CSV table of C-alpha atoms in Angstrom, one decimal:
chain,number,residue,atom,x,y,z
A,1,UNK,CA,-8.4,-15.4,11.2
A,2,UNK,CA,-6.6,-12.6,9.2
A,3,UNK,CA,-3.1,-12.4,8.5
A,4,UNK,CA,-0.3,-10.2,6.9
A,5,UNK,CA,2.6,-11.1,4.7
A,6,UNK,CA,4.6,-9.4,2.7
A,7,UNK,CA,5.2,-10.3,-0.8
A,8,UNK,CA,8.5,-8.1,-1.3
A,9,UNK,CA,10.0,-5.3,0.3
A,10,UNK,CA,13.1,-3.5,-0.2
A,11,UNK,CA,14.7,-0.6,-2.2
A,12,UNK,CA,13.7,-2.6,-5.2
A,13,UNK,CA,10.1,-3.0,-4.9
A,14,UNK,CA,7.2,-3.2,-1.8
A,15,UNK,CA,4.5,-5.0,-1.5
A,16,UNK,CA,2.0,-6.7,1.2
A,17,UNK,CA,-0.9,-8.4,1.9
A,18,UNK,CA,-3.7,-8.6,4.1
A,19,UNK,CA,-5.8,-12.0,4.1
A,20,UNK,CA,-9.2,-13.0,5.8
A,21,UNK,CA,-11.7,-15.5,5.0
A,22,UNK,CA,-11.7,-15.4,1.2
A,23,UNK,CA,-10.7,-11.9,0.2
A,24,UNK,CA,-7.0,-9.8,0.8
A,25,UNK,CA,-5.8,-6.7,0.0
A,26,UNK,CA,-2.9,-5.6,-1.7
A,27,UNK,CA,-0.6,-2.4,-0.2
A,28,UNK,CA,1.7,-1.3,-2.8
A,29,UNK,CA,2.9,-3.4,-6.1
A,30,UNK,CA,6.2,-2.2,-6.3
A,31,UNK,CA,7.7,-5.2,-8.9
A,32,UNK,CA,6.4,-6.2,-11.8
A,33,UNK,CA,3.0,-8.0,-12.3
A,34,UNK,CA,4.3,-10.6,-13.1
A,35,UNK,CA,6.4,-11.2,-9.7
A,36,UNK,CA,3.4,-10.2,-8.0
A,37,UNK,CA,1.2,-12.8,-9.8
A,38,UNK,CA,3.9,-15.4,-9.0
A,39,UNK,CA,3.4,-14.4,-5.4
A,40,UNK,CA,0.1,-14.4,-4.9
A,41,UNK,CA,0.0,-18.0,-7.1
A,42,UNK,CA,2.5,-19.4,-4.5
A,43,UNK,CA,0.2,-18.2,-1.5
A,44,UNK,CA,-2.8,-20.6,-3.5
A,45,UNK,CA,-4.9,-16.8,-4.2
A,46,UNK,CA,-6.4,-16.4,-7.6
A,47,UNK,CA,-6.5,-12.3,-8.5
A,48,UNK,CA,-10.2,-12.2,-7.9
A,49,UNK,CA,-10.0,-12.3,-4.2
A,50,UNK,CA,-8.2,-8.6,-4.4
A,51,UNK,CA,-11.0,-6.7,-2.9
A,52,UNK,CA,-8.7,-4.1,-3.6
A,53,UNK,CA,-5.0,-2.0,-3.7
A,54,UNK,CA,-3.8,0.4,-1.3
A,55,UNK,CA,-0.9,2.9,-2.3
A,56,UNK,CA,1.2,4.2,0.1
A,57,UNK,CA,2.6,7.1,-2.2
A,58,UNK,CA,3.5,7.0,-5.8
A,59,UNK,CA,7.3,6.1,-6.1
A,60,UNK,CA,8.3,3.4,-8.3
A,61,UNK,CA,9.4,0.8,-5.4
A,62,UNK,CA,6.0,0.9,-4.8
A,63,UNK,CA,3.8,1.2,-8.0
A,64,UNK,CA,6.1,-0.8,-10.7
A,65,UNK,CA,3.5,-3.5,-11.6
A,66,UNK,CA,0.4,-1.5,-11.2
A,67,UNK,CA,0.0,-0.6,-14.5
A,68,UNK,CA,0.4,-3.6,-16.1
A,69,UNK,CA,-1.8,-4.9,-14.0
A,70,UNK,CA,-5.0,-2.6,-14.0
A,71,UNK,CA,-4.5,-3.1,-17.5
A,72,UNK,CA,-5.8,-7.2,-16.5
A,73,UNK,CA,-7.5,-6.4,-13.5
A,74,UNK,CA,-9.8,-3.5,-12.0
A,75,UNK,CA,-10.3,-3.7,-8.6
A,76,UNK,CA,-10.4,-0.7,-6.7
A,77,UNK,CA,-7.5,1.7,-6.1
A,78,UNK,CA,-7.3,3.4,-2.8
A,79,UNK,CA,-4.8,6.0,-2.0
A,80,UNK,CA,-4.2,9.8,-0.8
A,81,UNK,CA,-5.6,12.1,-3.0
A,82,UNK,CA,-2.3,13.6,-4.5
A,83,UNK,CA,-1.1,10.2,-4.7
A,84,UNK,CA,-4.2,9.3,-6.8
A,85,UNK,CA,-3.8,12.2,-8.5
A,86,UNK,CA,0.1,11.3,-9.8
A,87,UNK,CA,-1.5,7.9,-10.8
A,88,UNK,CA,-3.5,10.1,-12.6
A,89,UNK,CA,-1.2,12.2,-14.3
A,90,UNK,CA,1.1,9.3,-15.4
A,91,UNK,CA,-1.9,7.3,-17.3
A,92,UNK,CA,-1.1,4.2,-14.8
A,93,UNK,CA,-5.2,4.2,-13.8
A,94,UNK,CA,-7.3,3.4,-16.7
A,95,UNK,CA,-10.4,5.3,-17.7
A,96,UNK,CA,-13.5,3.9,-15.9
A,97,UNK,CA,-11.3,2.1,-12.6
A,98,UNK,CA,-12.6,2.6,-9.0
A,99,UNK,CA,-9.9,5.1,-7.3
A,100,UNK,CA,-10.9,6.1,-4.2
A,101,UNK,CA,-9.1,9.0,-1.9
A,102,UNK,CA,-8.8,8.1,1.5
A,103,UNK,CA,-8.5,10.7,3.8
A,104,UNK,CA,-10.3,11.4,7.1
A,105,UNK,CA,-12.5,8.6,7.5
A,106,UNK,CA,-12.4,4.8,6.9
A,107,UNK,CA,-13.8,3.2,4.1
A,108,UNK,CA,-15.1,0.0,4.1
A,109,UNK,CA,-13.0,-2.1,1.4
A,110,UNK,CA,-14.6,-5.9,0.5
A,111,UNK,CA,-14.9,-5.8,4.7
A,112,UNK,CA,-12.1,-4.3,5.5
A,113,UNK,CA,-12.3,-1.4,7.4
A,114,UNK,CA,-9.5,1.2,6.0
A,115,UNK,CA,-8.5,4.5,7.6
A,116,UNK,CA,-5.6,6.6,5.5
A,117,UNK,CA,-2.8,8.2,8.1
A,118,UNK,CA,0.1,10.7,7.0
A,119,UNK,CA,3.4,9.4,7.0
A,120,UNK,CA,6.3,11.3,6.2
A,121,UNK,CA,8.5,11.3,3.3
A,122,UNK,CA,9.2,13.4,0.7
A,123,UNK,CA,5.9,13.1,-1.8
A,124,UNK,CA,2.7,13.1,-0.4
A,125,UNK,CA,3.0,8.9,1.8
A,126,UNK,CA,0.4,7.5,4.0
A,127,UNK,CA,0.3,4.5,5.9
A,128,UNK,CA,-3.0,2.5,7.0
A,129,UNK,CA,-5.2,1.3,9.7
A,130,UNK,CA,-7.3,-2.1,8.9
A,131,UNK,CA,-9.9,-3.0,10.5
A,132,UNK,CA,-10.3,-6.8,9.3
A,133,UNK,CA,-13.9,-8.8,9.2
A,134,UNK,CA,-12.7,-10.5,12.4
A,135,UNK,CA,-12.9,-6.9,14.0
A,136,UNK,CA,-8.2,-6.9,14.9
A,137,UNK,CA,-6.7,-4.1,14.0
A,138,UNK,CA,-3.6,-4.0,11.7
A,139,UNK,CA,-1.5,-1.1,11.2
A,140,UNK,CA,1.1,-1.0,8.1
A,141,UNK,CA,3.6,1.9,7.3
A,142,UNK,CA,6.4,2.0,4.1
A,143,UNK,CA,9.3,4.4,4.1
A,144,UNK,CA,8.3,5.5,7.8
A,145,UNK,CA,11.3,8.1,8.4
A,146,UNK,CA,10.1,9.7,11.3
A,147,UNK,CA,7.6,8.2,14.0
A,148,UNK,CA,5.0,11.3,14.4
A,149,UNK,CA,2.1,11.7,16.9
A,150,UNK,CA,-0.3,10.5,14.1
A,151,UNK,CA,1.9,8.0,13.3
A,152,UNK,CA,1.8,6.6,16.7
A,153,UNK,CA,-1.9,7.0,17.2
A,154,UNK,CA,-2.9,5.3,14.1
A,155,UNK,CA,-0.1,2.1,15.6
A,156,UNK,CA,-1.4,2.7,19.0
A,157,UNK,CA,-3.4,-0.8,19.9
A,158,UNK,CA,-2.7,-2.9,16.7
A,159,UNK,CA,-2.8,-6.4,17.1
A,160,UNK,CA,-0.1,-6.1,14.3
A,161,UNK,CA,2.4,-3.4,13.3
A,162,UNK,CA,4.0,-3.8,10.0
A,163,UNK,CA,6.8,-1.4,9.2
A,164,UNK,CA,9.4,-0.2,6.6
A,165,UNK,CA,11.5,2.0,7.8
A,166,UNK,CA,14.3,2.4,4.7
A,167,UNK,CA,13.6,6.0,3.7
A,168,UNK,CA,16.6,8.2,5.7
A,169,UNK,CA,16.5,12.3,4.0
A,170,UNK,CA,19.9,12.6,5.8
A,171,UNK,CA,21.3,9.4,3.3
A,172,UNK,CA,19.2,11.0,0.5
A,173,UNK,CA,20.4,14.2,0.3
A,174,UNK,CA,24.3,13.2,1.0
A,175,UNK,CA,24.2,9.7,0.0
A,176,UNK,CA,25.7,7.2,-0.4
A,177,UNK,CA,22.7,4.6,-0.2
């Protein structure tokens, strides 16, 4: 049976996981890897189950460890291509690692069926669909600010609906937060 916890989640750092059978997957690593590690050896999973990391988008709350820990580590990278792309540009992916863009289609990840959806926010942000072994859908969304159609279709018949709804432009732009 598949599950979904989340590691962390706040202003200071995001991250969640989706388990089933043997394998998980990691949305966002938004502390350290070392807090993440501590997680994940807490939960009993050793690193080589991670069949691989979703990114929602690339601010810091949600990309903190990953560095650190692609330098360990390589399993795949999935993300929105101009998320990949500021990965990119920052030297966090090393030469050589498996970063797939998801966009318009699902990809099968270790088998988990992922679909990319646009969130919005103010860098390119996407949430996702998963499709686990067991054929349940989950749905998972960080810094949702505003529920859009495509938001809500991409929700739309989840067995489970994880979101994070922190990310207010209004607070942003005027503060204080």
């Amino acid at each position: 049976m598949a599950s979904f916890t989340t590691l962390y989640s706040g202003s200071s750092g995001n991250c969640g996981l989706v388990l089933s059978g043997g394998g998980y997957l990691l949305i966002d690593m938004g502390k350290s890897c070392r807090t993440t590690l501590g997680a994940l050896k807490g939960l009993g999973l050793a690193v080589g189950d991670c069949r691989g990391i979703l990114i929602t988008h690339e601010h810091i709350d949600h990309i903190a460890g990953l560095k650190v820990f692609l330098r360990h580590y390589s399993p795949p990278v999935y993300a929105g291509a101009a998320t990949l792309d500021a990965l990119e540009c920052r030297g966090i992916l090393p030469p050589g690692l498996e970063a797939v863009a998801l966009e318009g289609r699902t990809e099968d990840v270790g088998g988990f069926g992922v679909t990319a959806f646009p969130t919005s926010h103010d860098v390119p942000c996407c949430g996702f669909r998963i499709q686990t072994p067991e054929g349940r859908a989950m749905a998972i969304a960080t810094d949702l600010g505003t529920l859009t159609p495509v938001v809500h279709q991409h929700l739309g018949g989840a067995a489970l609906v994880a979101l994070e709804a922190n990310y207010d432009l209004y607070s942003l732009r005027h503060g204080p937060y």
